Amino acid sequence: QVQLVESGGGLVQSGESLRLSCVVSGFTLDRYAIGWFRQAPGNEREGVSCSAIGDRSTHYAESVKGRFTISRDNAKNTVYLQMNSLNSEDTAVYFCAADFQFRRSCALTRQDYGAWGQGTQVTVSS
């Protein structure tokens, strides 16, 4: 059974950091792209970052470039999202998702991802 479980969210102050984890099971992590998405109240779910397998590339939304870093530890079946210099606009529920179609790269497109975690809340107070 495919599962993705996020953790690491919490309440932090503006300028602080958090590291989110996404532990996967039921599939081999090193064969598929993983994406991180977020959804704030009243907003659409948006792509934040993704990690590809084919070309081993990583991609980021403009709003998080230079502040967020995605990484993966295939031996631990875990994908991380290191988030630095957080601000109030980063407040959202964060989801990880797996793309089970083989692609050379990855994209921040919701429709590409077929399995999702339950999300973890990140709240940044100003």
Protein backbone atom coordinates (compact mmCIF):
# COMPACT_ATOMS: atom_id res chain seq x y z
CA GLN A 1 0.00 0.00 0.00
CA VAL A 2 1.39 3.36 -1.04
CA GLN A 3 1.75 5.83 1.79
CA LEU A 4 3.36 9.23 2.25
CA VAL A 5 3.53 10.69 5.74
CA GLU A 6 4.64 14.27 6.39
CA SER A 7 5.98 15.58 9.67
CA GLY A 8 7.99 18.48 11.01
CA GLY A 9 5.47 21.28 10.78
CA GLY A 10 4.83 23.68 13.62
CA LEU A 11 4.59 27.26 14.79
CA VAL A 12 7.66 29.43 14.27
CA GLN A 13 8.44 33.13 14.15
CA SER A 14 9.30 35.04 11.03
CA GLY A 15 12.92 34.46 10.02
CA GLU A 16 13.17 31.03 11.62
CA SER A 17 13.59 27.64 9.96
CA LEU A 18 11.82 24.30 9.80
CA ARG A 19 12.63 20.99 8.16
CA LEU A 20 9.75 18.92 6.88
CA SER A 21 10.06 15.18 6.32
CA CYS A 22 8.08 12.91 4.04
CA VAL A 23 8.45 9.21 4.75
CA VAL A 24 7.20 6.97 1.95
CA SER A 25 6.27 3.31 1.88
CA GLY A 26 4.81 0.88 -0.63
CA PHE A 27 7.09 1.96 -3.46
CA THR A 28 10.78 2.47 -4.17
CA LEU A 29 11.62 6.10 -3.57
CA ASP A 30 14.62 6.23 -5.91
CA ARG A 31 12.44 5.44 -8.93
CA TYR A 32 9.98 8.31 -8.72
CA ALA A 33 9.84 12.08 -8.54
CA ILE A 34 8.59 13.65 -5.34
CA GLY A 35 6.99 17.05 -5.00
CA TRP A 36 6.15 19.35 -2.14
CA PHE A 37 2.99 21.43 -2.35
CA ARG A 38 1.24 23.80 0.03
CA GLN A 39 -2.24 25.15 0.53
CA ALA A 40 -3.17 28.21 2.55
CA PRO A 41 -6.76 28.85 3.63
CA GLY A 42 -8.84 30.08 0.72
CA ASN A 43 -6.06 29.41 -1.79
CA GLU A 44 -5.40 26.76 -4.41
CA ARG A 45 -2.80 24.11 -3.68
CA GLU A 46 0.46 25.30 -5.19
CA GLY A 47 3.71 23.60 -6.03
CA VAL A 48 6.70 24.47 -3.88
CA SER A 49 9.49 22.15 -4.97
CA CYS A 50 10.16 18.84 -6.68
CA SER A 51 12.99 16.35 -6.99
CA ALA A 52 13.33 14.40 -10.25
CA ILE A 53 14.89 11.02 -10.85
CA GLY A 54 15.66 11.01 -14.58
CA ASP A 55 17.91 14.05 -14.67
CA ARG A 56 18.26 14.37 -10.87
CA SER A 57 17.11 17.96 -11.10
CA THR A 58 15.32 19.99 -8.48
CA HIS A 59 12.87 22.81 -9.09
CA TYR A 60 11.43 25.53 -6.92
CA ALA A 61 8.62 28.02 -7.01
CA GLU A 62 9.89 31.57 -7.42
CA SER A 63 8.52 32.51 -4.02
CA VAL A 64 10.81 30.02 -2.22
CA LYS A 65 13.94 30.03 -4.37
CA GLY A 66 17.03 30.61 -2.28
CA ARG A 67 15.18 29.84 0.96
CA PHE A 68 13.91 26.25 0.57
CA THR A 69 15.93 23.15 -0.30
CA ILE A 70 14.56 19.75 -1.25
CA SER A 71 16.63 16.63 -0.67
CA ARG A 72 16.09 12.92 -0.45
CA ASP A 73 17.60 10.02 1.47
CA ASN A 74 16.61 6.97 -0.52
CA ALA A 75 18.01 4.60 2.08
CA LYS A 76 15.61 6.07 4.63
CA ASN A 77 12.73 6.36 2.16
CA THR A 78 12.52 10.01 3.14
CA VAL A 79 12.33 13.32 1.30
CA TYR A 80 13.08 16.55 3.15
CA LEU A 81 12.15 20.17 2.66
CA GLN A 82 14.47 22.53 4.49
CA MET A 83 12.75 25.89 4.88
CA ASN A 84 14.79 28.91 5.95
CA SER A 85 13.92 32.58 6.42
CA LEU A 86 10.27 31.75 6.83
CA ASN A 87 7.70 34.52 6.60
CA SER A 88 3.96 34.77 7.14
CA GLU A 89 3.27 34.05 3.46
CA ASP A 90 4.71 30.57 3.98
CA THR A 91 1.90 29.70 6.37
CA ALA A 92 0.03 26.74 4.89
CA VAL A 93 -0.55 23.03 5.07
CA TYR A 94 2.36 21.33 3.31
CA PHE A 95 1.90 18.11 1.36
CA CYS A 96 4.32 15.72 -0.28
CA ALA A 97 3.30 13.76 -3.35
CA ALA A 98 4.69 11.08 -5.65
CA ASP A 99 4.70 11.07 -9.46
CA PHE A 100 4.43 7.47 -10.64
CA GLN A 101 4.91 8.20 -14.33
CA PHE A 102 8.50 8.07 -15.47
CA ARG A 103 9.61 11.53 -16.53
CA ARG A 104 13.08 12.83 -17.14
CA SER A 105 12.43 15.87 -14.97
CA CYS A 106 9.68 17.02 -12.61
CA ALA A 107 7.19 19.86 -12.53
CA LEU A 108 5.17 21.71 -9.93
CA THR A 109 1.94 20.55 -11.51
CA ARG A 110 -0.62 18.93 -9.25
CA GLN A 111 -1.97 16.69 -12.00
CA ASP A 112 1.39 14.94 -12.37
CA TYR A 113 1.20 13.46 -8.88
CA GLY A 114 -0.85 10.39 -8.11
CA ALA A 115 -0.36 9.84 -4.40
CA TRP A 116 -0.46 12.37 -1.59
CA GLY A 117 0.24 12.58 2.10
CA GLN A 118 -2.16 14.00 4.66
CA GLY A 119 -0.23 17.24 5.14
CA THR A 120 1.53 19.02 7.98
CA GLN A 121 0.67 22.51 9.21
CA VAL A 122 3.28 25.26 9.08
CA THR A 123 2.40 28.52 10.79
CA VAL A 124 4.73 31.52 10.72
CA SER A 125 3.97 34.37 13.06
CA SER A 126 5.23 37.86 12.25
